[in-house]
CSV table of C-alpha atoms in Angstrom, one decimal:
chain,number,residue,atom,x,y,z
A,1,MET,CA,99.7,1.9,23.8
A,2,PRO,CA,96.1,2.8,21.8
A,3,SER,CA,96.3,6.3,19.8
A,4,THR,CA,94.2,9.2,20.8
A,5,PRO,CA,92.3,9.3,17.8
A,6,TYR,CA,91.1,5.6,18.4
A,7,LEU,CA,90.4,6.1,21.9
A,8,LEU,CA,88.0,9.6,21.0
A,9,ALA,CA,86.4,7.6,18.8
A,10,VAL,CA,85.5,4.9,21.3
A,11,VAL,CA,84.4,7.5,23.5
A,12,ALA,CA,82.2,8.9,20.7
A,13,ILE,CA,80.7,5.7,19.7
A,14,VAL,CA,79.7,4.5,23.4
A,15,PHE,CA,77.9,7.9,24.0
A,16,GLY,CA,76.1,8.0,20.5
A,17,ILE,CA,74.9,4.4,20.9
A,18,THR,CA,73.8,4.7,24.7
A,19,PHE,CA,72.1,7.7,24.3
A,20,ALA,CA,70.3,6.9,21.3
A,21,LEU,CA,69.2,3.5,23.2
A,22,ARG,CA,67.7,5.7,26.1
A,23,ALA,CA,66.4,8.8,23.7
A,24,MET,CA,64.4,6.8,20.8
A,25,PRO,CA,61.9,4.9,22.7
A,26,PHE,CA,60.9,8.2,24.2
A,27,ALA,CA,60.3,9.6,20.7
A,28,ALA,CA,58.4,6.4,19.8
A,29,LEU,CA,56.2,6.1,22.9
A,30,ARG,CA,55.2,10.1,22.8
A,31,ALA,CA,52.9,9.0,19.9
A,32,LEU,CA,51.3,6.2,22.0
A,33,ARG,CA,51.3,7.6,25.3
A,34,ALA,CA,47.3,8.0,25.6
A,35,SER,CA,47.2,4.0,24.2
A,36,ALA,CA,45.8,1.8,27.1
A,37,THR,CA,48.2,-0.6,26.5
A,38,VAL,CA,51.0,1.3,27.1
A,39,ARG,CA,49.6,3.1,29.9
A,40,GLN,CA,49.0,-0.6,31.5
A,41,LEU,CA,52.3,-2.0,30.4
A,42,ALA,CA,54.0,1.3,32.2
A,43,MET,CA,52.1,0.5,35.3
A,44,TRP,CA,53.2,-3.4,35.6
A,45,MET,CA,57.0,-2.8,34.6
A,46,PRO,CA,58.6,-1.4,37.0
A,47,VAL,CA,58.2,-4.1,39.9
A,48,GLY,CA,59.2,-7.1,37.5
A,49,ILE,CA,62.0,-5.3,35.9
A,50,LEU,CA,63.3,-4.3,39.3
A,51,ALA,CA,63.4,-8.2,40.0
A,52,ILE,CA,64.7,-9.1,36.7
A,53,LEU,CA,67.8,-6.5,37.6
A,54,ALA,CA,68.0,-8.4,41.2
A,55,VAL,CA,68.3,-11.9,39.9
A,56,THR,CA,70.9,-11.1,36.7
A,57,ALA,CA,72.8,-8.8,39.1
A,58,LEU,CA,73.1,-11.9,41.6
A,59,HIS,CA,73.8,-14.2,38.7
A,60,GLY,CA,76.7,-11.9,37.4
A,61,THR,CA,78.0,-11.8,41.0
A,62,ILE,CA,77.8,-15.9,41.2
A,63,THR,CA,79.4,-16.4,37.6
A,64,ALA,CA,82.2,-14.0,38.5
A,65,GLU,CA,82.7,-15.7,41.6
A,66,PRO,CA,81.7,-19.4,41.5
A,67,ARG,CA,82.9,-20.6,44.9
A,68,ALA,CA,80.9,-17.6,46.8
A,69,THR,CA,77.5,-18.8,45.7
A,70,LEU,CA,76.4,-19.8,48.9
A,71,HIS,CA,78.0,-16.4,50.2
A,72,ALA,CA,75.9,-14.4,47.7
A,73,LEU,CA,72.6,-16.2,48.5
A,74,LEU,CA,73.4,-15.8,52.2
A,75,ALA,CA,74.1,-11.9,51.7
A,76,VAL,CA,70.7,-11.4,49.7
A,77,ALA,CA,68.8,-13.5,52.5
A,78,VAL,CA,70.6,-10.9,54.8
A,79,THR,CA,69.7,-7.7,52.7
A,80,ALA,CA,65.9,-8.9,52.3
A,81,GLY,CA,65.7,-9.4,56.0
A,82,THR,CA,67.3,-6.3,57.1
A,83,HIS,CA,65.2,-4.3,54.7
A,84,LEU,CA,61.7,-5.9,55.9
A,85,ALA,CA,62.8,-6.2,59.7
A,86,PHE,CA,64.2,-2.5,59.9
A,87,GLY,CA,61.6,-0.2,58.0
A,88,ARG,CA,63.0,-0.5,54.6
A,89,ARG,CA,66.0,1.8,54.9
A,90,THR,CA,67.7,1.2,51.6
A,91,ILE,CA,71.0,2.4,52.7
A,92,LEU,CA,71.2,0.2,55.6
A,93,SER,CA,69.9,-3.0,53.8
A,94,VAL,CA,72.3,-2.3,51.1
A,95,GLY,CA,75.3,-1.3,53.6
A,96,ILE,CA,74.4,-4.3,55.7
A,97,GLY,CA,74.1,-7.0,53.0
A,98,THR,CA,77.2,-5.8,51.2
A,99,THR,CA,79.4,-5.7,54.2
A,100,VAL,CA,78.0,-9.3,55.1
A,101,TYR,CA,79.0,-10.5,51.3
A,102,VAL,CA,82.8,-8.5,51.3
A,103,VAL,CA,83.5,-10.1,54.9
A,104,LEU,CA,82.4,-13.6,53.9
A,105,VAL,CA,84.1,-13.5,50.3
A,106,ASN,CA,87.3,-12.2,52.0
A,107,ALA,CA,87.1,-14.3,55.3
A,108,PHE,CA,86.6,-17.6,53.7
B,1,MET,CA,54.1,27.4,32.4
B,2,ALA,CA,52.3,26.9,29.1
B,3,GLY,CA,53.8,23.4,29.1
B,4,ASN,CA,52.2,22.7,32.4
B,5,VAL,CA,48.9,23.7,31.3
B,6,SER,CA,49.0,21.4,28.0
B,7,ASN,CA,50.1,18.6,30.2
B,8,HIS,CA,47.2,18.8,32.3
B,9,MET,CA,44.8,19.3,29.8
B,10,ALA,CA,46.4,16.3,27.8
B,11,ARG,CA,45.7,14.3,30.7
B,12,ASP,CA,42.3,15.6,31.5
B,13,LEU,CA,41.5,14.5,28.0
B,14,ARG,CA,42.9,11.4,28.3
B,15,ASP,CA,40.9,10.5,31.5
B,16,HIS,CA,37.5,11.7,29.9
B,17,GLY,CA,38.3,10.1,26.5
B,18,GLY,CA,39.8,6.8,27.4
B,19,VAL,CA,37.6,5.8,30.8
B,20,ARG,CA,34.1,5.6,31.7
B,21,GLN,CA,34.5,4.6,35.3
B,22,HIS,CA,35.0,6.9,38.4
B,23,VAL,CA,38.9,7.9,38.0
B,24,PRO,CA,40.6,9.2,41.3
B,25,PRO,CA,42.2,12.7,40.6
B,26,GLN,CA,45.8,11.8,39.1
B,27,VAL,CA,47.4,15.5,38.4
B,28,THR,CA,46.0,18.1,40.5
B,29,THR,CA,47.6,16.9,44.1
B,30,SER,CA,49.9,19.8,44.9
B,31,LEU,CA,53.6,18.7,45.7
B,32,PRO,CA,54.2,18.2,49.4
B,33,ALA,CA,57.6,19.7,49.6
B,34,THR,CA,59.4,23.0,48.6
B,35,ARG,CA,62.1,22.8,45.7
B,36,ARG,CA,64.8,22.8,48.1
B,37,GLN,CA,63.4,19.7,50.2
B,38,GLN,CA,62.9,17.9,46.7
B,39,ILE,CA,66.4,18.3,46.0
B,40,ALA,CA,67.5,17.1,49.3
B,41,ALA,CA,65.0,14.0,48.9
B,42,GLY,CA,66.8,13.5,45.5
B,43,VAL,CA,70.4,13.6,47.0
B,44,ARG,CA,69.2,11.2,49.6
B,45,ASP,CA,67.7,8.7,47.0
B,46,SER,CA,71.1,8.5,45.5
B,47,PHE,CA,73.0,7.4,48.6
B,48,SER,CA,72.1,4.0,48.8
B,49,ALA,CA,72.6,4.0,44.6
B,50,GLY,CA,76.0,5.5,45.4
B,51,LEU,CA,77.0,2.8,47.8
B,52,GLY,CA,76.8,0.6,44.2
B,53,ILE,CA,78.1,3.1,41.7
B,54,LEU,CA,81.2,4.4,43.7
B,55,PRO,CA,83.2,1.1,44.0
B,56,LEU,CA,82.3,0.2,40.5
B,57,GLY,CA,83.6,3.4,39.5
B,58,ILE,CA,86.8,3.3,41.4
B,59,ALA,CA,87.2,-0.5,39.7
B,60,LEU,CA,86.8,1.5,36.4
B,61,GLY,CA,89.8,3.9,37.5
B,62,LEU,CA,91.9,1.4,38.6
B,63,MET,CA,91.4,-1.0,35.3
B,64,VAL,CA,92.1,2.0,33.0
B,65,VAL,CA,95.3,2.8,34.4
B,66,GLN,CA,96.2,-0.9,35.2
B,67,THR,CA,95.6,-1.7,31.2
B,68,GLY,CA,98.0,0.9,30.3
B,69,LEU,CA,95.4,3.7,29.0
B,70,PRO,CA,95.9,7.3,29.7
B,71,TRP,CA,94.1,8.1,32.8
B,72,TRP,CA,91.6,10.8,31.4
B,73,LEU,CA,90.1,7.8,29.6
B,74,ALA,CA,88.4,7.0,32.8
B,75,PRO,CA,86.5,10.4,33.2
B,76,ALA,CA,86.1,10.9,29.4
B,77,LEU,CA,84.4,7.3,29.6
B,78,SER,CA,82.1,8.1,32.4
B,79,LEU,CA,81.0,11.5,31.2
B,80,SER,CA,80.3,10.5,27.8
B,81,ALA,CA,78.3,7.2,28.6
B,82,PHE,CA,77.2,7.3,31.7
B,83,ALA,CA,76.3,3.5,31.8
B,84,GLY,CA,78.1,1.4,34.7
B,85,SER,CA,79.3,-1.9,33.7
B,86,VAL,CA,79.3,-1.8,30.0
B,87,GLU,CA,82.5,0.7,30.2
B,88,LEU,CA,84.4,-1.8,32.3
B,89,LEU,CA,84.4,-3.8,29.2
B,90,VAL,CA,84.8,-1.2,26.8
B,91,VAL,CA,88.1,-0.5,28.7
B,92,GLY,CA,89.2,-4.1,28.4
B,93,MET,CA,88.5,-3.9,24.5
B,94,ALA,CA,89.8,-0.3,24.1
B,95,ALA,CA,93.2,-1.7,25.7
B,96,THR,CA,93.5,-4.2,23.0
B,97,VAL,CA,92.6,-2.0,20.0
B,98,THR,CA,89.6,-4.0,19.4
B,99,PRO,CA,88.0,-2.8,15.9
B,100,LEU,CA,85.7,-0.3,16.6
B,101,GLY,CA,82.6,-2.1,14.9
B,102,ALA,CA,82.9,-4.9,17.5
B,103,ILE,CA,83.1,-2.2,20.1
B,104,ALA,CA,79.9,-0.5,18.8
B,105,LEU,CA,78.2,-4.0,18.7
B,106,THR,CA,79.0,-5.1,22.2
B,107,VAL,CA,77.7,-1.5,23.5
B,108,LEU,CA,74.5,-1.8,21.2
B,109,VAL,CA,73.6,-5.5,22.9
B,110,VAL,CA,74.8,-4.9,26.5
B,111,ASN,CA,72.7,-1.4,26.7
B,112,PHE,CA,70.0,-2.1,24.7
B,113,ARG,CA,67.7,-3.0,27.7
B,114,HIS,CA,67.6,0.9,28.2
B,115,VAL,CA,65.1,0.3,25.4
B,116,PHE,CA,62.5,-1.0,27.9
B,117,TYR,CA,62.7,1.7,30.5
B,118,ALA,CA,61.1,4.0,28.6
B,119,PHE,CA,57.6,2.6,29.1
B,120,SER,CA,57.8,3.4,33.1
B,121,PHE,CA,60.6,6.2,33.3
B,122,PRO,CA,58.6,9.5,34.4
B,123,LEU,CA,60.1,11.5,32.1
B,124,HIS,CA,57.0,13.5,31.9
B,125,VAL,CA,57.5,15.1,35.6
B,126,VAL,CA,60.6,17.0,33.5
B,127,ARG,CA,59.4,20.0,31.6
B,128,HIS,CA,62.6,22.0,30.6
B,129,PRO,CA,64.0,20.6,27.3
B,130,LEU,CA,67.6,20.6,28.4
B,131,ALA,CA,66.5,19.1,31.9
B,132,LYS,CA,64.8,16.2,29.7
B,133,ALA,CA,67.9,15.3,27.6
B,134,TYR,CA,69.8,15.0,30.8
B,135,ALA,CA,67.1,13.1,32.4
B,136,VAL,CA,67.0,10.8,29.5
B,137,TYR,CA,71.1,10.7,28.9
B,138,ALA,CA,71.5,9.9,33.0
B,139,MET,CA,69.1,7.0,32.9
B,140,ILE,CA,71.1,4.4,34.3
B,141,ASP,CA,69.8,1.4,35.7
B,142,GLU,CA,70.3,2.6,39.3
B,143,ALA,CA,68.3,5.6,38.5
B,144,TYR,CA,65.5,4.1,37.0
B,145,ALA,CA,65.3,1.6,40.1
B,146,VAL,CA,65.6,4.0,42.8
B,147,ASN,CA,62.6,6.0,40.9
B,148,ALA,CA,60.4,2.9,40.2
B,149,ALA,CA,60.6,2.3,44.1
B,150,LEU,CA,59.1,5.8,44.8
B,151,PRO,CA,55.4,6.0,44.8
B,152,GLU,CA,54.0,8.2,42.0
B,153,THR,CA,53.0,11.2,44.1
B,154,GLU,CA,56.5,11.6,45.4
B,155,ARG,CA,58.2,12.2,41.8
B,156,SER,CA,59.3,15.3,41.0
B,157,ALA,CA,61.7,17.0,38.6
B,158,PRO,CA,63.8,18.5,41.1
B,159,ARG,CA,63.8,15.2,43.1
B,160,LEU,CA,64.9,13.2,39.7
B,161,LEU,CA,67.7,15.5,38.5
B,162,ALA,CA,69.2,15.8,41.7
B,163,MET,CA,69.3,12.0,42.3
B,164,GLN,CA,70.6,11.4,38.9
B,165,ILE,CA,73.1,14.3,39.1
B,166,ALA,CA,74.5,13.0,42.3
B,167,CYS,CA,75.0,9.1,41.0
B,168,GLU,CA,76.9,10.5,38.0
B,169,ALA,CA,79.4,12.5,40.7
B,170,TYR,CA,79.8,9.2,42.2
B,171,TRP,CA,80.6,7.3,39.0
B,172,VAL,CA,83.0,10.0,37.7
B,173,GLY,CA,84.4,10.8,41.2
B,174,GLY,CA,84.8,6.8,41.5
B,175,GLY,CA,86.8,6.7,38.3
B,176,LEU,CA,89.4,9.8,39.4
B,177,ALA,CA,89.6,8.3,42.8
B,178,GLY,CA,90.6,4.7,41.1
B,179,VAL,CA,92.7,6.5,38.9
B,180,ALA,CA,94.8,8.1,42.1
B,181,LEU,CA,94.6,5.0,43.9
B,182,SER,CA,96.1,3.0,41.3
B,183,THR,CA,99.4,3.5,42.3
B,184,ALA,CA,99.0,3.0,46.0
B,185,LEU,CA,96.5,-0.2,45.8
B,186,PRO,CA,97.5,-3.2,45.2
B,187,GLY,CA,93.7,-4.3,43.8
B,188,PRO,CA,90.2,-3.3,44.7
B,189,VAL,CA,88.5,-4.8,47.7
B,190,GLU,CA,86.9,-7.8,46.4
B,191,GLY,CA,83.3,-8.1,46.7
B,192,LEU,CA,82.3,-4.6,46.8
B,193,GLU,CA,80.3,-5.1,43.6
B,194,PHE,CA,77.5,-7.0,45.5
B,195,ALA,CA,76.0,-3.6,46.6
B,196,LEU,CA,74.3,-3.3,43.0
B,197,VAL,CA,72.7,-6.9,44.3
B,198,ALA,CA,71.7,-5.7,47.4
B,199,LEU,CA,70.3,-2.3,45.8
B,200,PHE,CA,67.7,-4.0,43.4
B,201,THR,CA,67.0,-6.7,45.9
B,202,ALA,CA,65.7,-3.9,48.0
B,203,LEU,CA,64.3,-1.8,45.5
B,204,ALA,CA,62.2,-5.0,44.2
B,205,LEU,CA,61.0,-5.5,47.8
B,206,ASP,CA,60.0,-2.0,47.7
B,207,ALA,CA,58.0,-2.1,44.4
B,208,VAL,CA,55.8,-5.1,45.9
B,209,ARG,CA,53.4,-2.7,47.4
B,210,SER,CA,50.1,-4.6,47.2
B,211,ARG,CA,48.9,-8.1,45.9
B,212,ARG,CA,47.7,-6.4,42.5
B,213,GLU,CA,51.9,-6.8,41.9
B,214,ILE,CA,52.3,-10.3,42.2
B,215,PRO,CA,51.3,-11.3,38.7
B,216,SER,CA,53.9,-9.1,37.3
B,217,VAL,CA,56.7,-10.6,39.7
B,218,LEU,CA,55.8,-14.1,38.6
B,219,LEU,CA,55.7,-13.4,35.3
B,220,ALA,CA,59.4,-11.2,35.8
B,221,VAL,CA,60.8,-14.8,37.6
B,222,ALA,CA,59.4,-16.7,34.9
B,223,SER,CA,61.1,-14.4,32.4
B,224,VAL,CA,64.4,-14.2,34.1
B,225,ALA,CA,64.5,-18.3,34.6
B,226,ALA,CA,64.0,-19.0,30.9
B,227,ALA,CA,66.6,-16.1,29.9
B,228,LEU,CA,69.3,-17.7,32.1
B,229,VAL,CA,68.6,-21.1,31.0
B,230,LEU,CA,68.4,-20.1,27.3
B,231,THR,CA,70.8,-17.4,26.6
B,232,PRO,CA,73.0,-17.0,29.8
B,233,GLY,CA,75.3,-14.6,28.0
B,234,VAL,CA,72.7,-11.9,27.3
B,235,ALA,CA,70.1,-12.6,30.2
B,236,LEU,CA,69.3,-9.3,31.0
B,237,PHE,CA,68.1,-8.3,27.4
B,238,THR,CA,66.1,-11.7,26.9
B,239,ALA,CA,64.6,-11.5,30.3
B,240,LEU,CA,63.4,-8.0,29.5
B,241,LEU,CA,62.3,-8.8,25.8
B,242,VAL,CA,60.3,-12.1,27.4
B,243,PHE,CA,58.6,-10.1,30.4
B,244,LEU,CA,57.5,-7.4,27.7
B,245,ALA,CA,56.0,-10.1,25.7
B,246,LEU,CA,54.1,-11.8,28.7
B,247,LEU,CA,52.8,-8.5,29.8
B,248,LEU,CA,51.6,-7.7,26.4
B,249,ALA,CA,49.8,-11.2,26.6
B,250,ARG,CA,48.3,-10.5,29.7
B,251,HIS,CA,47.1,-7.5,28.7
B,252,LEU,CA,45.5,-8.7,25.7
B,253,LEU,CA,44.0,-11.8,27.8
B,254,ALA,CA,42.7,-9.2,30.5
B,255,THR,CA,40.9,-7.2,27.7
B,256,ARG,CA,39.3,-9.9,25.9
B,257,ARG,CA,38.1,-11.2,29.0
B,258,ALA,CA,36.4,-8.4,30.3
B,259,PRO,CA,37.0,-4.9,28.3
B,260,GLY,CA,35.0,-3.1,30.8
B,261,LYS,CA,36.7,-4.1,33.7
B,262,ALA,CA,40.1,-4.1,32.2
B,263,ALA,CA,40.0,-0.7,31.4
B,264,GLY,CA,38.7,0.4,35.1
B,265,GLU,CA,41.8,-1.3,36.1
B,266,ALA,CA,43.9,0.3,33.9
B,267,ALA,CA,43.3,3.9,34.8
B,268,GLY,CA,42.3,3.3,38.5
B,269,ALA,CA,45.4,1.9,39.6
């Protein structure tokens, strides 16, 4: 079993690097807040980042469980369909989409 | 209050300095809800994210115990690095006493994506320095995503912070639940991690509010397709980098083609 000092060092490293990665860009961008380019990027980025997160999360699920590729694609379609059909209630869409995937993966 | 005023002044200066055309007022809209209602809205925002975070937390707790590590590592890791999936990687590496340098490099590469969130994360709605520091510390993917899908006018510090604190409670609570369940459960329920895919899918749909968003979506899809082909191991990082580069190119093109029009779009959207 790893020693306690080693584990504490791991905890400290993970904290330090993660917080620095999140905080430093804000410090750097503060000076650029008035820049038209940065404001334009701030407007264009969120929708694209969300699309990228959705695709890479789906890709991660498929990579972890390649035999469930069709199940995952079907569950994504159900999630999107539920979201658009039932008034964009995120909890409902996520709940139904995840249930469909869990049932498919465990049943077939 | 002083920060409030100077903030308004800075924006006024910006609006008058940078743009010649008519600009709709951005700042003076009074917040539609009381503080209590904003906190309740933030906790409600967190529920859909919680569906993804809680199972991941339980998986972390289970993994810590099943790899023979002391149980306290689950809450210690969730609190020190509120970062989600990278912690599962770290637990696996810690269990085999991987050198600290290798762990540091892994965390750096996997979490580097957060650098890109700063452009559009609404940190400016939070005024208190400690609250600002917490909002940055707790800027996980889910918190960024839930916030990005909200209209600008509905954002506020209490709503943002309540959502982030709730997300952290799910994460730490899930880890402790996983530790507690590790003796009772044979293994986690397979497939629950799909909740994250579903969450990002629903939020991406919410963010496409008008046809103006379509070019960004297309550029993002091109970026992620290229990243999956070129660097499948670090696809998220590459996709964000390519996306940023494409948006910069788009901005350059737009300003070169019609300087006045581009400035108007930038300020009026």
